[in-house]
Structure formats: C-alpha cells, structure tokens
Tab-separated table of C-alpha atoms and ligand atoms in Angstrom:
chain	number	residue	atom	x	y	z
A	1	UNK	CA	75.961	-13.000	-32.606
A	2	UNK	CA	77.772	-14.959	-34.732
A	3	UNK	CA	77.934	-18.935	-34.177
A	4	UNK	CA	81.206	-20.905	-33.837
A	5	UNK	CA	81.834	-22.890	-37.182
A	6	UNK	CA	81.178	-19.822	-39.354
A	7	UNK	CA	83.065	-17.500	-36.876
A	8	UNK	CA	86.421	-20.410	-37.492
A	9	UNK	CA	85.911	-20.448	-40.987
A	10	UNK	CA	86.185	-16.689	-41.279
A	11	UNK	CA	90.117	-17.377	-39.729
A	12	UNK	CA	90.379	-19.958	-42.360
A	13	UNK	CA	90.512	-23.049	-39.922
A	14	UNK	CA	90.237	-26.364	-41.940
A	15	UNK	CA	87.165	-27.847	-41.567
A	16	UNK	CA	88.939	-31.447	-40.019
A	17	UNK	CA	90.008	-29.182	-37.063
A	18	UNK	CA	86.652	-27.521	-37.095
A	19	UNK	CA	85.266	-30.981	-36.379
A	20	UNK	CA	87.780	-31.720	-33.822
A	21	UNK	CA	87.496	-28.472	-31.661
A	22	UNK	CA	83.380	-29.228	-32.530
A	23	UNK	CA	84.015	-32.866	-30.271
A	24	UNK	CA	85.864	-31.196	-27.763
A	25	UNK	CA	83.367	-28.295	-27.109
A	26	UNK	CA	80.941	-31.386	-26.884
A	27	UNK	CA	82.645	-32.784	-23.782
A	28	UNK	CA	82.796	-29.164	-22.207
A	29	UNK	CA	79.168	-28.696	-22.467
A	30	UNK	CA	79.038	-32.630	-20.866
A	31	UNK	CA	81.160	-31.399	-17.948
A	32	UNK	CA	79.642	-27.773	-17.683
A	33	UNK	CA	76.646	-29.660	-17.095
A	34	UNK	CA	78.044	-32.017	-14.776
A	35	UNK	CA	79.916	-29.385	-12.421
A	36	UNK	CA	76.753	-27.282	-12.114
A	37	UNK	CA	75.033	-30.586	-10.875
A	38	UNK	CA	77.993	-32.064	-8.420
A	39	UNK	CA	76.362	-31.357	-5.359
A	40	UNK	CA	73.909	-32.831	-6.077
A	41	UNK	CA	74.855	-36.145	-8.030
A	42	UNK	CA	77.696	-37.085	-4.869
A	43	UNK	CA	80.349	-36.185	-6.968
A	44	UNK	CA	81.794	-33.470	-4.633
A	45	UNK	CA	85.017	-34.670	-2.848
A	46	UNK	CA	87.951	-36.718	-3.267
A	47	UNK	CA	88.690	-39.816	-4.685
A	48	UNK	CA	91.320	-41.708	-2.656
A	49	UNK	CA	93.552	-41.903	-5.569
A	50	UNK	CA	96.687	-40.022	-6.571
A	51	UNK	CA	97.393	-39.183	-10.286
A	52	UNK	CA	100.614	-39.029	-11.424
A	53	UNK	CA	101.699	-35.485	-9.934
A	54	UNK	CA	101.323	-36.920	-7.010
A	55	UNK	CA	97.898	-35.156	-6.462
A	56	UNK	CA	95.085	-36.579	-4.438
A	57	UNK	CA	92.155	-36.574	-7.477
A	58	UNK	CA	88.542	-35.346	-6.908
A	59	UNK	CA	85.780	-37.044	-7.736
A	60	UNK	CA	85.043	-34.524	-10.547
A	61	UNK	CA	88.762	-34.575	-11.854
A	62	UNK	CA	88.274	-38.057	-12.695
A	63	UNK	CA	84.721	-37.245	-14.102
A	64	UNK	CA	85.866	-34.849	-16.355
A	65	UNK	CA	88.974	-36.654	-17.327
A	66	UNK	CA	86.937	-39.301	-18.431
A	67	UNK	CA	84.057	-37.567	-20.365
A	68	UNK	CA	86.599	-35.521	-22.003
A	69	UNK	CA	89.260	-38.890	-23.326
A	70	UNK	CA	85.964	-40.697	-24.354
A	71	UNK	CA	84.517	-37.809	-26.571
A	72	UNK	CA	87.684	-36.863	-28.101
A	73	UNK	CA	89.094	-40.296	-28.659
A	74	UNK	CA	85.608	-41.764	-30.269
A	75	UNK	CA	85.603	-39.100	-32.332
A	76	UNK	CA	88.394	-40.820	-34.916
A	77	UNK	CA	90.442	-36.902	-34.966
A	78	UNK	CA	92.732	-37.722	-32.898
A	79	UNK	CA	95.829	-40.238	-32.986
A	80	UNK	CA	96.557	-39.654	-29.059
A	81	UNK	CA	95.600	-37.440	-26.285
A	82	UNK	CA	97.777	-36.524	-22.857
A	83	UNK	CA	96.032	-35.206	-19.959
A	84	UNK	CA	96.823	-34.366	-16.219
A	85	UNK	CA	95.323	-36.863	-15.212
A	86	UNK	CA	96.532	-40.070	-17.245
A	87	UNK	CA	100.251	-41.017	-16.293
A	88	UNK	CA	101.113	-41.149	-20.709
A	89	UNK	CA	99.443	-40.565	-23.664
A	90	UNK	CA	96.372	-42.958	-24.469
A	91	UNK	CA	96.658	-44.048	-28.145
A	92	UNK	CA	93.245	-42.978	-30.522
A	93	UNK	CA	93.188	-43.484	-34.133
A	94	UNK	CA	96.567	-44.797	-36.207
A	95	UNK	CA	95.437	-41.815	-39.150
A	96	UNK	CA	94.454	-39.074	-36.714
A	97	UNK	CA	95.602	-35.888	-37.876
A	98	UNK	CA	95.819	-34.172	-34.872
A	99	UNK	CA	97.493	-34.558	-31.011
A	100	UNK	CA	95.308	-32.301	-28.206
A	101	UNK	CA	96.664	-32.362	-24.475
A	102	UNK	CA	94.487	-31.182	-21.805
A	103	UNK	CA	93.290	-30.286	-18.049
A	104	UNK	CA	90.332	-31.577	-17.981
A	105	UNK	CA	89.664	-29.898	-14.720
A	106	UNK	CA	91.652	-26.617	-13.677
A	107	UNK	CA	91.886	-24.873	-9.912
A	108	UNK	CA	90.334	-28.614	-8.114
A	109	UNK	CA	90.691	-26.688	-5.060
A	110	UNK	CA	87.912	-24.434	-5.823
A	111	UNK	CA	85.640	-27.436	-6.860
A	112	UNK	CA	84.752	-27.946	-3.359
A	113	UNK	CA	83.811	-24.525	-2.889
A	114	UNK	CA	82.099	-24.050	-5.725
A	115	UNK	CA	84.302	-21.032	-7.318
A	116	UNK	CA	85.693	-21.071	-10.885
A	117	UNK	CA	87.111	-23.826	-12.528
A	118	UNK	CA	87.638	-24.572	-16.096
A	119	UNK	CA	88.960	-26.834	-18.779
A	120	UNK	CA	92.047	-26.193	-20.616
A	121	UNK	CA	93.508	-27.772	-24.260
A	122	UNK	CA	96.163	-27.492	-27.105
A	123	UNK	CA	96.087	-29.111	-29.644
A	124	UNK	CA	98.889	-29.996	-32.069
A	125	UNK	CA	99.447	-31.986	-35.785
A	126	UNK	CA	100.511	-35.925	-35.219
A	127	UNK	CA	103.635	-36.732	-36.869
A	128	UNK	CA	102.329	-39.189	-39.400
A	129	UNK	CA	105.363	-41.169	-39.274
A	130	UNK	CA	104.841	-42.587	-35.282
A	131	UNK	CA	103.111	-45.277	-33.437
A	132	UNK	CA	100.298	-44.138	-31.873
A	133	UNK	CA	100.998	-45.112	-28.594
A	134	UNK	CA	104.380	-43.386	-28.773
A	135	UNK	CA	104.466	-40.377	-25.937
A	136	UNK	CA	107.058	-38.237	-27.904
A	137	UNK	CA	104.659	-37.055	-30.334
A	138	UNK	CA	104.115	-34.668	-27.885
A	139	UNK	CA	107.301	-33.253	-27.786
A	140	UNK	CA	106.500	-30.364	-29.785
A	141	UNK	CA	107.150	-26.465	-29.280
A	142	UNK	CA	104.062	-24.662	-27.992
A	143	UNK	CA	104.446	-22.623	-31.082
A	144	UNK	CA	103.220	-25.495	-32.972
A	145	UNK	CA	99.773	-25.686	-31.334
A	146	UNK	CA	97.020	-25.270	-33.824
A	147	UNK	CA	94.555	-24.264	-31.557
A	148	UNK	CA	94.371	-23.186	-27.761
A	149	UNK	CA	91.728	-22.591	-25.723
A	150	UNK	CA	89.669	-22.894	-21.925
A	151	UNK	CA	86.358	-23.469	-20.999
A	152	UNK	CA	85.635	-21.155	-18.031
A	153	UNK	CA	82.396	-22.631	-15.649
A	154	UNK	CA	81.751	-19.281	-14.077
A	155	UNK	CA	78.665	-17.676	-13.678
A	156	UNK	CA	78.646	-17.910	-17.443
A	157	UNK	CA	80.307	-20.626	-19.448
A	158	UNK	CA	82.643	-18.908	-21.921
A	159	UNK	CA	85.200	-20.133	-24.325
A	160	UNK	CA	88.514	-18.245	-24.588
A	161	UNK	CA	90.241	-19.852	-28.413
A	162	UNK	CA	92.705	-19.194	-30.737
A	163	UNK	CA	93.997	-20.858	-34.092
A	164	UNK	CA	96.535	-18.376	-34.617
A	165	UNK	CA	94.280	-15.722	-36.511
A	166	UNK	CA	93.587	-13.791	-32.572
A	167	UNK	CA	91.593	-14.762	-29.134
A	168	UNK	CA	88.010	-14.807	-29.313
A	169	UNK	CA	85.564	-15.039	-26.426
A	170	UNK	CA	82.081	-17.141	-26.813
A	171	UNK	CA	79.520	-17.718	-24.349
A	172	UNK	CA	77.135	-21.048	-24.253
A	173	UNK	CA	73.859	-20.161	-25.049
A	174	UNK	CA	71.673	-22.774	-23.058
A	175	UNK	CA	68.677	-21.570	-25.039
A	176	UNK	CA	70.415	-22.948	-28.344
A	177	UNK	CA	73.167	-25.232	-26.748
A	178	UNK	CA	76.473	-23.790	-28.652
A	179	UNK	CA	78.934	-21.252	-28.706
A	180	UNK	CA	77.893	-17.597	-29.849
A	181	UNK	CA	80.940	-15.244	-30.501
A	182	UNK	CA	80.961	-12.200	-28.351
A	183	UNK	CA	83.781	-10.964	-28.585
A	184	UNK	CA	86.673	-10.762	-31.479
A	185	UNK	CA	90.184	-10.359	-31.362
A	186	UNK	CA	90.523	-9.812	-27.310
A	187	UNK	CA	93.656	-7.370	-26.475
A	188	UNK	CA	95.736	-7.488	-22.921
A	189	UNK	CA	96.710	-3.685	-22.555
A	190	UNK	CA	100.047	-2.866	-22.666
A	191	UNK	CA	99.810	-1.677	-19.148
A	192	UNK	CA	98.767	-2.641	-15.794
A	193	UNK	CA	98.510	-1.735	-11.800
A	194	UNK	CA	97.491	-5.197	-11.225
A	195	UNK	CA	99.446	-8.653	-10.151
A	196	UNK	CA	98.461	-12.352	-9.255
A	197	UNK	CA	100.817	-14.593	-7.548
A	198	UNK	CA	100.915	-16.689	-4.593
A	199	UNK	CA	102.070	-14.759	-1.883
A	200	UNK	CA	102.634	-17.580	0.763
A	201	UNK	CA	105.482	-18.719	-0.836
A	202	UNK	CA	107.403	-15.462	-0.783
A	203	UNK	CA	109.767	-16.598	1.656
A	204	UNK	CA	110.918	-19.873	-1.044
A	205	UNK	CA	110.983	-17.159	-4.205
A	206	UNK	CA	114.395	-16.442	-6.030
A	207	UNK	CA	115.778	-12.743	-5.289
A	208	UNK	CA	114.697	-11.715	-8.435
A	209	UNK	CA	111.280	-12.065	-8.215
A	210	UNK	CA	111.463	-10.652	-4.399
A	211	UNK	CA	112.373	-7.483	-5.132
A	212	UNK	CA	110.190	-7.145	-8.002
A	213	UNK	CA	106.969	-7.684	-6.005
A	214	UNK	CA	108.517	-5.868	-2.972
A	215	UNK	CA	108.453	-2.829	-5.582
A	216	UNK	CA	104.844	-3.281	-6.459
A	217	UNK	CA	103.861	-3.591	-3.113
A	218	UNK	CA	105.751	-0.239	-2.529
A	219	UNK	CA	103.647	1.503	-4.405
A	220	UNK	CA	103.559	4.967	-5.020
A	221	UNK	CA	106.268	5.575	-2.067
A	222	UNK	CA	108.541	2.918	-4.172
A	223	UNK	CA	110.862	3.248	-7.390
A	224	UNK	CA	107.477	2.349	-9.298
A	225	UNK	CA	105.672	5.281	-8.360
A	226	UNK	CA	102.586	3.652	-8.809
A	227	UNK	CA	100.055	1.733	-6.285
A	228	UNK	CA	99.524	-1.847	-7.298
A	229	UNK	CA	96.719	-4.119	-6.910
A	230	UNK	CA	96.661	-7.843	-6.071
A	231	UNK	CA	94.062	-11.089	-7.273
A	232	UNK	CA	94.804	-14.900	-6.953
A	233	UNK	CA	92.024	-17.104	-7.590
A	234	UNK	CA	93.888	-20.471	-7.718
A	235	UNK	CA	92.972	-21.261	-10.683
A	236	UNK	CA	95.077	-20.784	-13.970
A	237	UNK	CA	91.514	-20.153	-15.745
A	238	UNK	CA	90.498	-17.443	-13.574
A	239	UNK	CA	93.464	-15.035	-13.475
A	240	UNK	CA	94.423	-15.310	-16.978
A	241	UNK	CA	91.341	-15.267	-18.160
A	242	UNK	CA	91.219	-11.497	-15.519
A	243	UNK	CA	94.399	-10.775	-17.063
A	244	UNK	CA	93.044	-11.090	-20.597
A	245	UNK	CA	89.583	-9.088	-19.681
A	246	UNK	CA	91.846	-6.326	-18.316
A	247	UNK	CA	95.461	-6.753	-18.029
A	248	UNK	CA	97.505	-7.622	-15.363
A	249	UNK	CA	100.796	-9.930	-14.330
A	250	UNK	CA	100.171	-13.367	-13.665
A	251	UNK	CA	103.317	-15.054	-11.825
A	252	UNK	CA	103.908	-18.980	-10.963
A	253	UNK	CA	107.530	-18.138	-10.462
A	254	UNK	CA	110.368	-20.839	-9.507
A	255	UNK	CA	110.509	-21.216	-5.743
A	256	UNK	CA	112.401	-23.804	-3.656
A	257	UNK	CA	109.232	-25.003	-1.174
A	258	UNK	CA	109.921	-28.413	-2.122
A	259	UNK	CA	113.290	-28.989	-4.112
A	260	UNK	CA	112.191	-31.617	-6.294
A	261	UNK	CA	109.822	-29.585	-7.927
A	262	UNK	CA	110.715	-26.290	-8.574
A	263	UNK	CA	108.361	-25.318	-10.640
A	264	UNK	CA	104.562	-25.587	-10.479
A	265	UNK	CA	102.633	-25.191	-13.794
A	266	UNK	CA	102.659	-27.842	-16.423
A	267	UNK	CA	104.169	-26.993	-19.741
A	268	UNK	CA	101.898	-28.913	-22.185
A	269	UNK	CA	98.285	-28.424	-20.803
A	270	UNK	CA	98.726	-25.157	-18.759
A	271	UNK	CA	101.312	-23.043	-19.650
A	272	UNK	CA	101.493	-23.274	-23.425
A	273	UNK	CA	97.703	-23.013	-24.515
A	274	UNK	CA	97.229	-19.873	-22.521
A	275	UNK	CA	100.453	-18.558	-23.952
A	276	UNK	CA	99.137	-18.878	-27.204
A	277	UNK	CA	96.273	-17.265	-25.915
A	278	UNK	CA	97.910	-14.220	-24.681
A	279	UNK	CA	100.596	-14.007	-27.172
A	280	UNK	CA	97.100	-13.859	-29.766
A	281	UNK	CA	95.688	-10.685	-27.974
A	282	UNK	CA	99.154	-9.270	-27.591
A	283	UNK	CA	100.072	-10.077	-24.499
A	284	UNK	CA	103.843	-11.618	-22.935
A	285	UNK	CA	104.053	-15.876	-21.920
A	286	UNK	CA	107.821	-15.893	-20.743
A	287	UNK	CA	109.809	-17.892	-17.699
A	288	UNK	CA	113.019	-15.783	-16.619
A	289	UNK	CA	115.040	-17.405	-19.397
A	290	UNK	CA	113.072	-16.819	-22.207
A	291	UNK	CA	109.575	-17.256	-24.151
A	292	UNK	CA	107.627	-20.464	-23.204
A	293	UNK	CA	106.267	-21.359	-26.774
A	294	UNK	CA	109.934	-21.501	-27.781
A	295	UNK	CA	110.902	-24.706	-25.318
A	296	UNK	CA	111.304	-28.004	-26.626
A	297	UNK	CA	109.578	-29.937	-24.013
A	298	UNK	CA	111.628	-33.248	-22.678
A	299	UNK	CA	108.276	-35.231	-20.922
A	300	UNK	CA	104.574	-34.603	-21.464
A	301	UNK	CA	103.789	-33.736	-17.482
A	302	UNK	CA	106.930	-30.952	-17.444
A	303	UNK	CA	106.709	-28.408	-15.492
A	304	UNK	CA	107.941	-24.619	-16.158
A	305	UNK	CA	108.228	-20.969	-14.616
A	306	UNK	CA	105.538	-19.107	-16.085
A	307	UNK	CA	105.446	-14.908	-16.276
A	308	UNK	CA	102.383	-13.623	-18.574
A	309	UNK	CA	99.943	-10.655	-19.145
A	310	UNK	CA	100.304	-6.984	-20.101
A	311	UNK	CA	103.745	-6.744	-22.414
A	312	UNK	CA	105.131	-3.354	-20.569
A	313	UNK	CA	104.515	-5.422	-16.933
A	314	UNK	CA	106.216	-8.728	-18.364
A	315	UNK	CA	108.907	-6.661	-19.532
A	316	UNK	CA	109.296	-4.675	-16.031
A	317	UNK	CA	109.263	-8.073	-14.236
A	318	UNK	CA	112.066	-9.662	-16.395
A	319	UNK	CA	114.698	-6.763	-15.999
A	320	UNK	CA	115.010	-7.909	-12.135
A	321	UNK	CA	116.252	-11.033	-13.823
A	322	UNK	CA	119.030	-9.180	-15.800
B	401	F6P	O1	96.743	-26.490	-11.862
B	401	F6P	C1	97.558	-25.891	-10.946
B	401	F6P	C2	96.881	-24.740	-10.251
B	401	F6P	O2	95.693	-25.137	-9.603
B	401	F6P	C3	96.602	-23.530	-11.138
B	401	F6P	O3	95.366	-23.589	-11.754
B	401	F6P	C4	96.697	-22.377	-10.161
B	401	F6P	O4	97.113	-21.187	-10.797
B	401	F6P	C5	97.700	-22.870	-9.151
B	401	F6P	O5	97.794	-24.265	-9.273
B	401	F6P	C6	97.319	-22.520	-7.751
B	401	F6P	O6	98.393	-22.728	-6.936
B	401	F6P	P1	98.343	-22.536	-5.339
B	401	F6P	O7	97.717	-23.787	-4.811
B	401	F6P	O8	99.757	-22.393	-4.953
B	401	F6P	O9	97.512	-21.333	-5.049
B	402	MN	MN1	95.593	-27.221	-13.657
C-alpha cells in the first residue's frame, strides 16, 4: 500500500501543502490517540463553557481544538486558522501561504457514547495582501479549497482527502504510525435506496422537503416505486463518509425549530470540505438554491442548507423545490 507523501505527489500537490496537510495529520493522530483514551484520562463530559454557537463544549472539543490550533499554527504554514470552536480566526505566520478552517471535533454528542466522531478541514491560499489577524481572508468560495478532508475515529482511523485530482481513503497503520492509501479515486453511485436526515424535525421542514421524504417513505406503493432505507448517525463524518462508501442522500435541510437559525451545518468547516469531497468522487453538494462551493460566504461560522450524495438522488430531491 502506498504511503501518503508519494501517493500526493502522484496528484501533483506542491510539496509546501504536502508539509502542511503532513502537520495536520500530526494533530489527528494526537487526538485519535487521545479519544481512544478519554475514559480513561477524565476527559469524558462537558466543560461548563459555551463556544460561540452557543454550544455547551465537551471536555474533548476543547482538547482537540487545542491540539489541533497548536500543531498547525507552530508549524509556520499557515497565516490563520478558524475553527468551531474559536469565536474568529487566530492569526499564525504574516508569510503563511495557506488558510485551513476546521472541526476539530465532529458529532460531540456521540463522544459520550463512544460512537463515531471525526475531524474535519479545508484548507484555502492566504491572500498575501492582508493582515493576518484579518477574519475576511476566509471569505472565499468553497471552490477555492486546496485540499479537503476528515479524519474518521471509528473502529479504524481513516482519512477521506482530496486536492482536486479525486477522494482517496487511507487508514493509520499503528504498526508504522502514518497513512497507507487504500483506496483511490472513491465514486458515490449515481443511484441510491438510501436517505439520512433528522426525522424529529419533520414537523419544522419546508413543504418541499416534506413531500419529498413522504415519497421515499412511500416506497414501492408511492410515485417512487421503490422501498427506501433510512441511517442518521449524528455525525456529519459518519453519514457522508456511508454515503461515499455506498451512496445515499444526506439532508440537513432548512427548518424553522428555532427562527434565528434556520439552518444547521456550518458553511466553512462542514459543509464545504465534504462537498469537495463528494463533488471529487462524483457525487452532488447543493442547498435548494444552488451548489454550495459556489457561495460567497459573508462570516466564517455561517451556516447553510446542505443536500449531498448520489447525483440521480440529489437531483430527485431538488425537483420538489422547482
Ligand atoms: O456538527 C453538527 C452535527 O453534529 C453534525 O455532525 C450532524 O450531522 C448534526 O449536527 C446532527 O444533528 P442532530 O443533533 O439534529 O441529529
Ligand atoms: Mn460539526
């Protein structure tokens, strides 16, 4: 199995983002390490703080969060970072070439009961011409990431990346303590029986996306003529990373639960690496309106309607819309 330098230089990636995405795979391996041993260490839990979404932070949120700024921002590649949990971007190196946004920790309501979490990044080019400690350098298009990519902690820790050249999966080999490549150029099929979305809030969904899942859930008695299948995990990671194993719809769609917010997924550090992702293995990332790599994000902690998997399913889901 091939190793994960020479796999990224076979796409061509330069070797100054080959160092960065190097750094950041250190911190996963830090926090792999640390989740597998939370029990254990006290750092199962809560904290008693909120982070700026207004979220009540675990203990291993702000663990990971940590490990992961540190790493990155010692290692002189960046000129900022953003992450779910820091209210703005933290300023790194004046002459960093490169922005990267992340969650550190993904699905923190499974940490407690120990099911699959992950960590999620993008990163992007820093405009040369800004201050460091400017937040708008963020305010790119996700089609200008240069990279995307999660760390799953799963029964096995795997690596789902792209630079643009397709998604690749790699496994951590513990024996050897890197990423081996096991599998090239991952492809979503084009078709699917399966869905993921939060049920519970059916009731606060627009009538769009309640007839389309009334549909599915009509089955083979319904204008589908097909039975459907259902998965949530709760964790971004998880069902996309199902979705790109073997297709399937995954739907955070805009609901009016709590009016302020209608929309739950982040833009910068959820939504647009994992469309990259599945845009890469030839998959759909759209909101009702349009594709998600193509907004112009306004603030780095934005949140957006997210609709992504198998193209034919994407494209079924969206004519309710029309
Ligand atoms: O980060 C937000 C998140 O935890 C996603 O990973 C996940 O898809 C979603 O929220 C779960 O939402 P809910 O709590 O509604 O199931
Ligand atoms: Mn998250």
């Amino acid at each position: 199995m091939q190793r994960l330098s020479p796999a990224l230089r076979q796409d061509n990636v330069p070797e100054d983002l080959i160092s960065l995405i190097k750094t950041i795979l250190a911190a996963t391996k830090e926090i792999s390490f640390r989740v597998s041993q939370a029990h254990l260490g006290g750092l199962m839990g809560s904290t008693l703080d909120e982070n700026i979404q207004g979220e009540i932070q675990k203990k291993l949120d702000v663990v990971a969060n940590e490990l992961f700024k540190d790493i990155v921002l010692e290692s002189g590649f960046v000129k900022a970072i953003s992450s779910e949990e820091e209210d703005t971007s933290v300023a790194g190196n004046p002459v960093g070439k490169y922005l990267v946004s992340f969650d550190p920790l993904d699905g923190s309501s499974n940490i407690d009961i120990n099911s699959l979490i992950g960590t999620i990044f993008s990163i992007h080019k820093a405009p040369e011409d800004m201050d460091p400690s400017n937040p708008d350098m963020f305010k790119q298009s996700g089609d200008h990431q240069v990279c995307a990519g999660y760390v799953l902690y799963g029964p096995a820790t795997m690596l789902v990346m792209t630079t643009g050249k397709g998604t690749h999966f790699y496994v951590l080999d513990r024996t050897h303590g890197g990423y081996l490549l096991v599998h090239r150029n991952v492809q979503v099929p084009t078709d699917t029986q399966e869905f993921a979305i939060n049920m519970s809030n059916q009731r606060f969904w627009q009538e769009p996306m309640k007839n389309y899942i009334k549909d599915l859930i009509d089955g083979d008695t319904g204008p589908r003529g097909k039975n459907f299948n259902m998965r949530w995990i709760a964790a971004m990671v998880g069902d996309i990373h199902r979705v790109l194993c073997r297709g399937g719809l995954f739907t955070y769609p805009t609901d009016s639960k709590n009016p302020e917010q209608p929309n739950k997924l982040r833009l910068m550090y959820e939504a647009n690496p994992m469309s990259f992702l599945i845009e890469q293995a030839g998959g759909l990332a759209m909101t009702s309106k349009g594709r998600i790599m193509d907004i112009e994000p306004t603030s780095i902690h934005q949140r957006v309607e997210v609709i992504m998997g198998s193209k034919n399913e994407v494209e079924a889901c969206l004519t309710y819309y029309k």
